[in-house]
PDB file of C-alpha atoms and ligand atoms in Angstrom:
ATOM      1  CA  MET A  99      41.739  -7.523 174.869  1.00 83.00           C
ATOM      2  CA  ALA A 100      38.314  -6.517 173.660  1.00 95.00           C
ATOM      3  CA  LEU A 101      36.351  -3.313 173.422  1.00 98.00           C
ATOM      4  CA  VAL A 102      34.994  -2.110 176.762  1.00 98.00           C
ATOM      5  CA  THR A 103      31.941  -0.115 177.798  1.00 98.00           C
ATOM      6  CA  THR A 104      32.273   3.282 179.489  1.00 98.00           C
ATOM      7  CA  LYS A 105      31.142   2.033 182.922  1.00 98.00           C
ATOM      8  CA  GLU A 106      34.543   1.608 184.592  1.00 98.00           C
ATOM      9  CA  MET A 107      36.058   4.558 182.709  1.00 98.00           C
ATOM     10  CA  PHE A 108      33.373   6.912 183.998  1.00 98.00           C
ATOM     11  CA  LYS A 109      33.566   5.610 187.563  1.00 98.00           C
ATOM     12  CA  LYS A 110      37.306   6.233 187.709  1.00 98.00           C
ATOM     13  CA  ALA A 111      37.009   9.562 185.899  1.00 98.00           C
ATOM     14  CA  TYR A 112      34.297  10.812 188.271  1.00 98.00           C
ATOM     15  CA  GLU A 113      36.284   9.825 191.351  1.00 98.00           C
ATOM     16  CA  GLY A 114      39.550  11.121 189.872  1.00 98.00           C
ATOM     17  CA  HIS A 115      38.053  14.484 188.755  1.00 98.00           C
ATOM     18  CA  TYR A 116      39.028  14.090 185.118  1.00 99.00           C
ATOM     19  CA  ALA A 117      37.133  13.334 181.881  1.00 99.00           C
ATOM     20  CA  ILE A 118      37.453  10.790 179.089  1.00 99.00           C
ATOM     21  CA  GLY A 119      37.937  12.209 175.592  1.00 99.00           C
ATOM     22  CA  ALA A 120      35.339  11.149 173.051  1.00 99.00           C
ATOM     23  CA  PHE A 121      36.796  11.701 169.602  1.00 99.00           C
ATOM     24  CA  ASN A 122      34.832  11.331 166.365  1.00 99.00           C
ATOM     25  CA  ILE A 123      36.401   8.915 163.902  1.00 99.00           C
ATOM     26  CA  ASN A 124      35.868   8.699 160.152  1.00 98.00           C
ATOM     27  CA  ASP A 125      38.889   6.883 158.753  1.00 98.00           C
ATOM     28  CA  MET A 126      41.997   4.876 159.632  1.00 98.00           C
ATOM     29  CA  GLU A 127      44.375   7.813 160.026  1.00 98.00           C
ATOM     30  CA  ILE A 128      42.083   9.549 162.530  1.00 99.00           C
ATOM     31  CA  ILE A 129      41.719   6.314 164.520  1.00 99.00           C
ATOM     32  CA  GLN A 130      45.484   5.761 164.546  1.00 99.00           C
ATOM     33  CA  GLY A 131      46.290   9.373 165.438  1.00 99.00           C
ATOM     34  CA  VAL A 132      43.891   9.244 168.401  1.00 99.00           C
ATOM     35  CA  VAL A 133      44.806   5.814 169.759  1.00 98.00           C
ATOM     36  CA  ASN A 134      48.556   6.307 169.326  1.00 98.00           C
ATOM     37  CA  ALA A 135      48.251   9.430 171.474  1.00 99.00           C
ATOM     38  CA  CYS A 136      46.238   7.494 174.084  1.00 98.00           C
ATOM     39  CA  LYS A 137      48.785   4.691 174.137  1.00 98.00           C
ATOM     40  CA  GLU A 138      51.611   7.199 174.540  1.00 98.00           C
ATOM     41  CA  LYS A 139      49.802   8.996 177.378  1.00 98.00           C
ATOM     42  CA  LYS A 140      48.360   5.860 179.001  1.00 98.00           C
ATOM     43  CA  SER A 141      44.756   7.008 178.693  1.00 98.00           C
ATOM     44  CA  PRO A 142      41.481   5.215 177.991  1.00 98.00           C
ATOM     45  CA  VAL A 143      39.407   6.649 175.155  1.00 98.00           C
ATOM     46  CA  ILE A 144      35.970   6.698 173.546  1.00 99.00           C
ATOM     47  CA  LEU A 145      35.974   6.478 169.746  1.00 99.00           C
ATOM     48  CA  GLN A 146      32.638   7.759 168.517  1.00 98.00           C
ATOM     49  CA  VAL A 147      30.934   7.325 165.195  1.00 98.00           C
ATOM     50  CA  SER A 148      28.133   9.485 163.815  1.00 98.00           C
ATOM     51  CA  SER A 149      25.523   8.230 161.351  1.00 98.00           C
ATOM     52  CA  SER A 150      27.299  10.339 158.681  1.00 98.00           C
ATOM     53  CA  ALA A 151      30.554   8.545 159.513  1.00 98.00           C
ATOM     54  CA  ILE A 152      28.768   5.215 159.094  1.00 98.00           C
ATOM     55  CA  LYS A 153      27.442   6.408 155.724  1.00 98.00           C
ATOM     56  CA  PHE A 154      30.952   7.501 154.734  1.00 98.00           C
ATOM     57  CA  ALA A 155      33.093   4.586 155.918  1.00 98.00           C
ATOM     58  CA  GLY A 156      30.686   1.772 156.823  1.00 98.00           C
ATOM     59  CA  ALA A 157      30.056   0.359 160.305  1.00 98.00           C
ATOM     60  CA  LYS A 158      31.961  -2.844 159.568  1.00 98.00           C
ATOM     61  CA  TYR A 159      35.093  -1.055 158.351  1.00 98.00           C
ATOM     62  CA  LEU A 160      35.077   1.235 161.364  1.00 98.00           C
ATOM     63  CA  LYS A 161      34.439  -1.610 163.839  1.00 98.00           C
ATOM     64  CA  ASN A 162      37.211  -3.756 162.387  1.00 98.00           C
ATOM     65  CA  MET A 163      39.696  -0.883 162.379  1.00 98.00           C
ATOM     66  CA  VAL A 164      38.827  -0.128 166.008  1.00 99.00           C
ATOM     67  CA  ASP A 165      39.300  -3.821 166.887  1.00 98.00           C
ATOM     68  CA  ALA A 166      42.725  -3.585 165.254  1.00 98.00           C
ATOM     69  CA  ALA A 167      43.469  -0.476 167.344  1.00 98.00           C
ATOM     70  CA  VAL A 168      42.600  -2.395 170.530  1.00 98.00           C
ATOM     71  CA  ALA A 169      44.843  -5.306 169.517  1.00 98.00           C
ATOM     72  CA  ASP A 170      47.665  -2.968 168.517  1.00 98.00           C
ATOM     73  CA  THR A 171      47.627  -0.653 171.543  1.00 98.00           C
ATOM     74  CA  GLY A 172      46.156  -2.737 174.375  1.00 98.00           C
ATOM     75  CA  ILE A 173      44.406   0.366 175.770  1.00 98.00           C
ATOM     76  CA  ASP A 174      40.786   0.536 176.961  1.00 98.00           C
ATOM     77  CA  ILE A 175      38.624   1.661 174.055  1.00 98.00           C
ATOM     78  CA  ALA A 176      34.828   2.067 173.960  1.00 99.00           C
ATOM     79  CA  LEU A 177      33.145   2.245 170.542  1.00 99.00           C
ATOM     80  CA  HIS A 178      30.231   4.655 170.754  1.00 99.00           C
ATOM     81  CA  LEU A 179      27.376   5.658 168.446  1.00 99.00           C
ATOM     82  CA  ASP A 180      27.233   9.474 168.432  1.00 98.00           C
ATOM     83  CA  HIS A 181      23.793  11.120 168.154  1.00 98.00           C
ATOM     84  CA  GLY A 182      21.767   8.006 167.363  1.00 98.00           C
ATOM     85  CA  ALA A 183      18.595   9.516 165.909  1.00 98.00           C
ATOM     86  CA  ASN A 184      16.227   6.586 166.406  1.00 98.00           C
ATOM     87  CA  PHE A 185      15.881   3.004 167.639  1.00 98.00           C
ATOM     88  CA  GLU A 186      16.902   1.521 164.259  1.00 98.00           C
ATOM     89  CA  GLN A 187      20.259   3.347 164.236  1.00 98.00           C
ATOM     90  CA  VAL A 188      20.966   2.182 167.778  1.00 98.00           C
ATOM     91  CA  LYS A 189      20.030  -1.415 166.939  1.00 98.00           C
ATOM     92  CA  TYR A 190      22.295  -1.345 163.867  1.00 98.00           C
ATOM     93  CA  ALA A 191      25.242  -0.067 165.912  1.00 98.00           C
ATOM     94  CA  ILE A 192      24.731  -2.742 168.582  1.00 98.00           C
ATOM     95  CA  GLU A 193      24.434  -5.453 165.933  1.00 98.00           C
ATOM     96  CA  ASN A 194      27.772  -4.225 164.615  1.00 98.00           C
ATOM     97  CA  GLY A 195      29.550  -4.547 167.951  1.00 98.00           C
ATOM     98  CA  PHE A 196      29.378  -1.015 169.407  1.00 98.00           C
ATOM     99  CA  THR A 197      29.721  -1.071 173.214  1.00 98.00           C
ATOM    100  CA  SER A 198      28.038   2.270 173.872  1.00 99.00           C
ATOM    101  CA  VAL A 199      25.245   4.184 172.139  1.00 99.00           C
ATOM    102  CA  MET A 200      23.709   7.616 172.298  1.00 98.00           C
ATOM    103  CA  ILE A 201      20.016   8.060 171.666  1.00 98.00           C
ATOM    104  CA  ASP A 202      19.477  11.725 170.958  1.00 98.00           C
ATOM    105  CA  GLY A 203      15.819  12.381 171.592  1.00 97.00           C
ATOM    106  CA  SER A 204      16.466  15.979 172.609  1.00 94.00           C
ATOM    107  CA  HIS A 205      14.491  17.257 169.607  1.00 91.00           C
ATOM    108  CA  TYR A 206      11.355  15.444 170.775  1.00 95.00           C
ATOM    109  CA  ASP A 207       9.042  16.749 173.458  1.00 96.00           C
ATOM    110  CA  TYR A 208       9.965  15.557 176.936  1.00 97.00           C
ATOM    111  CA  GLU A 209       7.592  12.565 177.211  1.00 98.00           C
ATOM    112  CA  GLU A 210       8.587  11.268 173.778  1.00 98.00           C
ATOM    113  CA  ASN A 211      12.286  11.639 174.682  1.00 98.00           C
ATOM    114  CA  VAL A 212      11.622   9.551 177.824  1.00 98.00           C
ATOM    115  CA  ARG A 213       9.724   6.915 175.833  1.00 98.00           C
ATOM    116  CA  VAL A 214      12.311   6.523 173.028  1.00 98.00           C
ATOM    117  CA  THR A 215      15.225   6.567 175.468  1.00 98.00           C
ATOM    118  CA  LYS A 216      13.629   3.933 177.705  1.00 98.00           C
ATOM    119  CA  GLU A 217      13.048   1.655 174.742  1.00 98.00           C
ATOM    120  CA  VAL A 218      16.730   1.982 173.767  1.00 98.00           C
ATOM    121  CA  VAL A 219      17.930   1.383 177.339  1.00 99.00           C
ATOM    122  CA  GLU A 220      15.943  -1.876 177.593  1.00 98.00           C
ATOM    123  CA  TYR A 221      17.337  -3.133 174.286  1.00 99.00           C
ATOM    124  CA  ALA A 222      20.931  -2.023 174.931  1.00 99.00           C
ATOM    125  CA  HIS A 223      21.231  -3.152 178.539  1.00 99.00           C
ATOM    126  CA  ALA A 224      19.948  -6.623 177.618  1.00 99.00           C
ATOM    127  CA  ARG A 225      22.974  -6.816 175.300  1.00 98.00           C
ATOM    128  CA  GLY A 226      25.566  -5.383 177.699  1.00 98.00           C
ATOM    129  CA  VAL A 227      25.687  -1.995 175.965  1.00 99.00           C
ATOM    130  CA  VAL A 228      25.581   1.324 177.832  1.00 99.00           C
ATOM    131  CA  VAL A 229      23.379   4.290 176.866  1.00 99.00           C
ATOM    132  CA  GLU A 230      23.885   8.059 176.760  1.00 99.00           C
ATOM    133  CA  ALA A 231      20.907  10.355 176.196  1.00 98.00           C
ATOM    134  CA  GLU A 232      20.437  14.117 175.958  1.00 98.00           C
ATOM    135  CA  LEU A 233      18.243  16.641 177.686  1.00 98.00           C
ATOM    136  CA  GLY A 234      18.093  20.257 176.591  1.00 95.00           C
ATOM    137  CA  GLN A 235      19.250  21.384 173.156  1.00 91.00           C
ATOM    138  CA  LEU A 236      22.585  22.688 171.980  1.00 88.00           C
ATOM    139  CA  ALA A 237      22.653  25.682 169.659  1.00 70.00           C
ATOM    140  CA  GLY A 238      23.940  24.980 166.157  1.00 59.00           C
ATOM    141  CA  VAL A 239      23.421  21.962 164.011  1.00 46.00           C
ATOM    142  CA  GLU A 240      23.336  18.458 165.410  1.00 46.00           C
ATOM    143  CA  ASP A 241      23.168  15.360 163.270  1.00 44.00           C
ATOM    144  CA  GLU A 242      19.663  15.543 161.783  1.00 44.00           C
ATOM    145  CA  VAL A 243      18.750  17.912 164.623  1.00 45.00           C
ATOM    146  CA  SER A 244      18.766  21.586 163.783  1.00 45.00           C
ATOM    147  CA  VAL A 245      18.091  24.216 166.413  1.00 46.00           C
ATOM    148  CA  GLU A 246      18.516  27.993 166.215  1.00 52.00           C
ATOM    149  CA  HIS A 247      19.015  28.594 169.889  1.00 58.00           C
ATOM    150  CA  SER A 248      19.971  26.380 172.778  1.00 64.00           C
ATOM    151  CA  THR A 249      17.548  25.329 175.496  1.00 91.00           C
ATOM    152  CA  TYR A 250      19.478  24.781 178.686  1.00 95.00           C
ATOM    153  CA  THR A 251      18.945  21.583 180.644  1.00 97.00           C
ATOM    154  CA  ASP A 252      16.537  21.829 183.576  1.00 97.00           C
ATOM    155  CA  PRO A 253      18.230  20.083 186.584  1.00 98.00           C
ATOM    156  CA  GLU A 254      14.904  18.958 188.127  1.00 98.00           C
ATOM    157  CA  GLN A 255      13.896  17.401 184.826  1.00 98.00           C
ATOM    158  CA  ALA A 256      17.332  15.739 184.574  1.00 98.00           C
ATOM    159  CA  VAL A 257      16.656  13.842 187.825  1.00 98.00           C
ATOM    160  CA  ASP A 258      13.252  12.676 186.587  1.00 98.00           C
ATOM    161  CA  PHE A 259      14.725  11.726 183.197  1.00 98.00           C
ATOM    162  CA  VAL A 260      17.584   9.651 184.652  1.00 98.00           C
ATOM    163  CA  ASN A 261      15.266   7.869 187.094  1.00 98.00           C
ATOM    164  CA  ARG A 262      12.608   7.066 184.513  1.00 98.00           C
ATOM    165  CA  THR A 263      14.899   5.968 181.667  1.00 98.00           C
ATOM    166  CA  GLY A 264      17.709   4.107 183.454  1.00 98.00           C
ATOM    167  CA  ILE A 265      20.406   5.681 181.228  1.00 99.00           C
ATOM    168  CA  ASP A 266      24.106   5.388 182.069  1.00 99.00           C
ATOM    169  CA  SER A 267      25.142   8.975 181.254  1.00 99.00           C
ATOM    170  CA  LEU A 268      23.430  12.249 180.371  1.00 98.00           C
ATOM    171  CA  ALA A 269      24.435  14.955 177.893  1.00 98.00           C
ATOM    172  CA  ILE A 270      23.403  18.391 179.125  1.00 98.00           C
ATOM    173  CA  ALA A 271      23.110  21.785 177.447  1.00 97.00           C
ATOM    174  CA  ILE A 272      24.979  24.534 179.318  1.00 97.00           C
ATOM    175  CA  GLY A 273      25.999  26.769 176.417  1.00 95.00           C
ATOM    176  CA  THR A 274      28.274  24.656 174.228  1.00 96.00           C
ATOM    177  CA  SER A 275      27.375  24.040 170.591  1.00 96.00           C
ATOM    178  CA  HIS A 276      28.615  21.927 167.700  1.00 96.00           C
ATOM    179  CA  GLY A 277      30.993  23.215 165.058  1.00 97.00           C
ATOM    180  CA  ALA A 278      33.657  25.923 164.848  1.00 97.00           C
ATOM    181  CA  TYR A 279      31.508  28.995 165.613  1.00 96.00           C
ATOM    182  CA  LYS A 280      30.368  28.534 169.182  1.00 96.00           C
ATOM    183  CA  PHE A 281      30.202  32.045 170.614  1.00 92.00           C
ATOM    184  CA  LYS A 282      29.560  35.405 168.974  1.00 87.00           C
ATOM    185  CA  GLY A 283      31.010  37.431 171.841  1.00 89.00           C
ATOM    186  CA  GLU A 284      32.704  36.223 174.973  1.00 93.00           C
ATOM    187  CA  ALA A 285      32.665  32.479 175.666  1.00 94.00           C
ATOM    188  CA  LYS A 286      30.304  31.608 178.514  1.00 94.00           C
ATOM    189  CA  LEU A 287      29.046  28.350 180.002  1.00 95.00           C
ATOM    190  CA  GLU A 288      26.245  28.034 182.571  1.00 96.00           C
ATOM    191  CA  PHE A 289      28.249  26.235 185.250  1.00 98.00           C
ATOM    192  CA  HIS A 290      25.480  26.740 187.813  1.00 98.00           C
ATOM    193  CA  ILE A 291      23.355  24.248 185.817  1.00 97.00           C
ATOM    194  CA  LEU A 292      26.145  21.664 185.912  1.00 98.00           C
ATOM    195  CA  GLU A 293      26.591  22.292 189.655  1.00 98.00           C
ATOM    196  CA  SER A 294      22.892  21.816 190.267  1.00 98.00           C
ATOM    197  CA  VAL A 295      22.715  18.599 188.193  1.00 98.00           C
ATOM    198  CA  GLN A 296      25.775  17.271 190.044  1.00 98.00           C
ATOM    199  CA  GLU A 297      24.208  18.081 193.393  1.00 98.00           C
ATOM    200  CA  LYS A 298      20.898  16.410 192.502  1.00 98.00           C
ATOM    201  CA  LEU A 299      22.493  13.360 190.843  1.00 98.00           C
ATOM    202  CA  PRO A 300      25.646  12.666 192.846  1.00 98.00           C
ATOM    203  CA  GLY A 301      28.045  10.260 191.145  1.00 98.00           C
ATOM    204  CA  PHE A 302      26.125  10.285 187.859  1.00 99.00           C
ATOM    205  CA  PRO A 303      28.296  10.782 184.710  1.00 99.00           C
ATOM    206  CA  ILE A 304      27.553  13.915 182.693  1.00 99.00           C
ATOM    207  CA  VAL A 305      28.552  14.430 179.037  1.00 98.00           C
ATOM    208  CA  LEU A 306      29.564  17.645 177.291  1.00 98.00           C
ATOM    209  CA  HIS A 307      28.920  17.819 173.561  1.00 98.00           C
ATOM    210  CA  GLY A 308      30.203  20.592 171.328  1.00 98.00           C
ATOM    211  CA  ALA A 309      33.361  20.849 173.399  1.00 98.00           C
ATOM    212  CA  SER A 310      36.049  21.586 170.820  1.00 98.00           C
ATOM    213  CA  ALA A 311      38.385  24.403 171.805  1.00 98.00           C
ATOM    214  CA  VAL A 312      38.947  25.574 168.191  1.00 98.00           C
ATOM    215  CA  ASP A 313      42.626  26.361 168.724  1.00 97.00           C
ATOM    216  CA  PRO A 314      43.548  29.534 166.756  1.00 97.00           C
ATOM    217  CA  LYS A 315      46.857  27.822 165.859  1.00 97.00           C
ATOM    218  CA  TYR A 316      45.074  25.405 163.502  1.00 98.00           C
ATOM    219  CA  VAL A 317      42.658  28.014 162.148  1.00 98.00           C
ATOM    220  CA  GLU A 318      45.581  30.313 161.310  1.00 98.00           C
ATOM    221  CA  LEU A 319      47.487  27.450 159.701  1.00 98.00           C
ATOM    222  CA  CYS A 320      44.463  26.669 157.508  1.00 98.00           C
ATOM    223  CA  ASN A 321      44.177  30.323 156.502  1.00 98.00           C
ATOM    224  CA  THR A 322      47.923  30.747 155.887  1.00 98.00           C
ATOM    225  CA  PHE A 323      47.777  27.901 153.387  1.00 98.00           C
ATOM    226  CA  GLY A 324      44.750  29.030 151.386  1.00 98.00           C
ATOM    227  CA  GLY A 325      41.843  28.417 153.761  1.00 98.00           C
ATOM    228  CA  ASP A 326      39.089  30.899 154.556  1.00 98.00           C
ATOM    229  CA  ILE A 327      37.868  30.242 158.105  1.00 98.00           C
ATOM    230  CA  GLU A 328      36.810  33.463 159.816  1.00 95.00           C
ATOM    231  CA  GLY A 329      35.281  34.120 163.228  1.00 94.00           C
ATOM    232  CA  ALA A 330      35.832  30.618 164.565  1.00 96.00           C
ATOM    233  CA  GLN A 331      35.696  30.316 168.360  1.00 96.00           C
ATOM    234  CA  GLY A 332      35.561  27.308 170.671  1.00 97.00           C
ATOM    235  CA  VAL A 333      35.269  26.483 174.368  1.00 98.00           C
ATOM    236  CA  PRO A 334      38.309  27.793 176.287  1.00 98.00           C
ATOM    237  CA  ALA A 335      40.507  25.039 177.750  1.00 98.00           C
ATOM    238  CA  ASP A 336      40.135  26.299 181.332  1.00 98.00           C
ATOM    239  CA  MET A 337      36.340  25.885 181.122  1.00 98.00           C
ATOM    240  CA  LEU A 338      36.766  22.326 179.870  1.00 98.00           C
ATOM    241  CA  ARG A 339      39.216  21.587 182.693  1.00 98.00           C
ATOM    242  CA  LYS A 340      36.703  22.953 185.190  1.00 98.00           C
ATOM    243  CA  ALA A 341      33.899  20.796 183.746  1.00 98.00           C
ATOM    244  CA  ALA A 342      36.203  17.729 183.802  1.00 98.00           C
ATOM    245  CA  SER A 343      36.953  18.305 187.482  1.00 98.00           C
ATOM    246  CA  MET A 344      33.204  18.301 188.170  1.00 98.00           C
ATOM    247  CA  ALA A 345      30.611  15.678 187.088  1.00 98.00           C
ATOM    248  CA  VAL A 346      31.547  15.799 183.395  1.00 99.00           C
ATOM    249  CA  CYS A 347      33.100  12.396 182.581  1.00 99.00           C
ATOM    250  CA  LYS A 348      32.931  12.543 178.752  1.00 99.00           C
ATOM    251  CA  ILE A 349      34.019  15.471 176.590  1.00 99.00           C
ATOM    252  CA  ASN A 350      33.131  15.301 172.871  1.00 98.00           C
ATOM    253  CA  MET A 351      35.495  16.650 170.241  1.00 99.00           C
ATOM    254  CA  ASP A 352      35.177  16.444 166.486  1.00 98.00           C
ATOM    255  CA  THR A 353      35.721  19.957 165.119  1.00 98.00           C
ATOM    256  CA  ASP A 354      39.215  20.152 166.649  1.00 98.00           C
ATOM    257  CA  LEU A 355      40.264  16.994 164.800  1.00 98.00           C
ATOM    258  CA  ARG A 356      38.801  18.307 161.544  1.00 98.00           C
ATOM    259  CA  LEU A 357      40.668  21.599 161.863  1.00 98.00           C
ATOM    260  CA  ALA A 358      43.965  19.918 162.792  1.00 98.00           C
ATOM    261  CA  MET A 359      43.689  17.468 159.913  1.00 98.00           C
ATOM    262  CA  THR A 360      42.799  20.194 157.408  1.00 98.00           C
ATOM    263  CA  ALA A 361      45.629  22.424 158.678  1.00 98.00           C
ATOM    264  CA  ALA A 362      48.138  19.564 158.313  1.00 99.00           C
ATOM    265  CA  LEU A 363      47.001  18.752 154.789  1.00 99.00           C
ATOM    266  CA  ARG A 364      46.915  22.391 153.633  1.00 98.00           C
ATOM    267  CA  LYS A 365      50.390  22.969 155.074  1.00 98.00           C
ATOM    268  CA  PHE A 366      51.745  19.790 153.517  1.00 99.00           C
ATOM    269  CA  PHE A 367      50.488  20.631 150.036  1.00 98.00           C
ATOM    270  CA  GLY A 368      51.506  24.299 150.398  1.00 98.00           C
ATOM    271  CA  GLU A 369      55.060  23.300 151.273  1.00 98.00           C
ATOM    272  CA  ASN A 370      55.313  20.251 148.996  1.00 98.00           C
ATOM    273  CA  PRO A 371      53.567  21.120 145.717  1.00 98.00           C
ATOM    274  CA  LYS A 372      55.281  18.272 143.887  1.00 98.00           C
ATOM    275  CA  GLU A 373      54.198  15.517 146.336  1.00 98.00           C
ATOM    276  CA  PHE A 374      51.319  13.132 145.605  1.00 98.00           C
ATOM    277  CA  ASP A 375      52.031  10.147 147.852  1.00 98.00           C
ATOM    278  CA  PRO A 376      49.021   9.622 150.196  1.00 98.00           C
ATOM    279  CA  ARG A 377      51.258   8.005 152.805  1.00 98.00           C
ATOM    280  CA  LYS A 378      53.137  11.274 153.101  1.00 98.00           C
ATOM    281  CA  PHE A 379      50.201  13.666 153.318  1.00 98.00           C
ATOM    282  CA  MET A 380      47.969  11.342 155.335  1.00 98.00           C
ATOM    283  CA  GLY A 381      50.985  10.587 157.509  1.00 98.00           C
ATOM    284  CA  ALA A 382      51.359  14.306 158.236  1.00 98.00           C
ATOM    285  CA  ALA A 383      47.647  14.512 159.100  1.00 98.00           C
ATOM    286  CA  ARG A 384      47.896  11.503 161.416  1.00 99.00           C
ATOM    287  CA  THR A 385      50.905  12.950 163.269  1.00 99.00           C
ATOM    288  CA  THR A 386      49.123  16.277 163.752  1.00 98.00           C
ATOM    289  CA  ILE A 387      46.058  14.518 165.169  1.00 98.00           C
ATOM    290  CA  GLN A 388      48.279  12.537 167.545  1.00 99.00           C
ATOM    291  CA  ASP A 389      49.960  15.756 168.778  1.00 98.00           C
ATOM    292  CA  LEU A 390      46.588  17.426 169.318  1.00 98.00           C
ATOM    293  CA  VAL A 391      45.128  14.459 171.218  1.00 99.00           C
ATOM    294  CA  GLU A 392      48.226  14.119 173.421  1.00 99.00           C
ATOM    295  CA  TYR A 393      47.782  17.770 174.401  1.00 98.00           C
ATOM    296  CA  LYS A 394      44.071  17.210 175.135  1.00 98.00           C
ATOM    297  CA  LEU A 395      44.768  14.184 177.332  1.00 98.00           C
ATOM    298  CA  THR A 396      47.407  15.900 179.437  1.00 98.00           C
ATOM    299  CA  ASP A 397      46.356  19.564 179.508  1.00 98.00           C
ATOM    300  CA  VAL A 398      42.560  19.521 179.122  1.00 98.00           C
ATOM    301  CA  LEU A 399      40.970  16.183 180.050  1.00 98.00           C
ATOM    302  CA  GLY A 400      43.436  15.087 182.733  1.00 98.00           C
ATOM    303  CA  SER A 401      43.033  11.422 181.744  1.00 98.00           C
ATOM    304  CA  ALA A 402      46.744  10.783 181.036  1.00 98.00           C
ATOM    305  CA  ASN A 403      48.304   8.052 183.196  1.00 98.00           C
ATOM    306  CA  SER A 404      44.929   6.710 184.299  1.00 97.00           C
ATOM    307  CA  LEU A 405      45.250   3.258 182.697  1.00 94.00           C
TER     308      LEU A 405
HETATM  309  O1  G3H B 609      27.948  16.140 166.677  1.00 89.10           O
HETATM  310  C1  G3H B 609      28.216  15.866 165.519  1.00 89.10           C
HETATM  311  C2  G3H B 609      29.575  15.373 165.157  1.00 89.10           C
HETATM  312  O2  G3H B 609      30.470  16.426 165.039  1.00 89.10           O
HETATM  313  C3  G3H B 609      29.509  14.496 163.945  1.00 89.10           C
HETATM  314  O3  G3H B 609      29.426  15.233 162.779  1.00 89.10           O
HETATM  315  O4  G3H B 609      27.619  14.091 161.472  1.00 89.10           O
HETATM  316  O5  G3H B 609      29.326  15.495 160.314  1.00 89.10           O
HETATM  317  O6  G3H B 609      29.960  13.269 161.285  1.00 89.10           O
HETATM  318  P1  G3H B 609      29.052  14.486 161.384  1.00 89.10           P
HETATM  319  P1  13P B 610      32.493  19.792 168.408  1.00 89.10           P
HETATM  320  O1  13P B 610      31.823  20.242 167.158  1.00 89.10           O
HETATM  321  O2  13P B 610      32.651  20.907 169.375  1.00 89.10           O
HETATM  322  O3  13P B 610      33.789  19.101 168.141  1.00 89.10           O
HETATM  323  O4  13P B 610      31.526  18.714 169.112  1.00 89.10           O
HETATM  324  C1  13P B 610      31.498  17.376 168.707  1.00 89.10           C
HETATM  325  C2  13P B 610      30.386  16.613 169.315  1.00 89.10           C
HETATM  326  O5  13P B 610      29.723  17.031 170.245  1.00 89.10           O
HETATM  327  C3  13P B 610      30.111  15.284 168.738  1.00 89.10           C
HETATM  328  O6  13P B 610      28.989  14.700 169.304  1.00 89.10           O
HETATM  329 ZN1   ZN B 611      27.431  16.050 169.779  1.00 89.10          ZN
END
């Protein structure tokens, strides 16, 4: 078994009206929590790595741990660069064995986004690596991309962008945002944009960033055990299910893992003030991540039993 690209995963997901979970990884316990859940639920998965994660853990450590996860679980895993900011970051990820990369040129003007993305596609495809790019801007803070307000994706421009760049999947902006504070009032996504993109690009895989649900259960657990997280709100699960049943084949989640891990650690230390064995507290964090991911696979993404 080796790492795979997202090609087959997306084809099956599109036809089966479900989505593949793309979970951000930063250390061994997160990787194990995610892949153990996927093995249990017989689901393929995308493990994605941001440039900050590479700075934190190192590309080689992450790649080797993901290889170990493939060998240990036998499930289909794609290793993806999340929010590659430039050609150099993409090249580095590919040199380190990633099977999928994102080039996020959404902060450039349109023509520059096309140019940078095309350059990445030529390089990646020549090496058997698939490419995700982004059109439109999410509100909130992206890796090295900061925007006050979102700019929704223009469906006509999406068609032109896909045709001119040759990308394998496209991240669109329909109202989601990164982090734990996604909506001030009622949660709302512009599904008509997704419908229009799907209609104009039939069969083409769409990606949803900023798609954590921010489950109040974990926020409350954090706050019960000394945290101070107020006003957090994510994308409701029914909206994610709807997107997954449409052209959305990849749903990105990082914040949910962070909250679950923090909740597990705060609870552990709150209830066990005398403990200082990392295997115990990191073990609790890993189990909580596994529970969360199992729920996502079965109740949100619909990718369980698709291996
Ligand atoms: O979209 C961004 C991801 O949540 C990664 O965040 O750069 O803090 O690792 P990070
Ligand atoms: P969340 O902050 O909603 O988890 O989004 C993560 C993401 O889009 C990573 O690229
Ligand atoms: Zn993102």
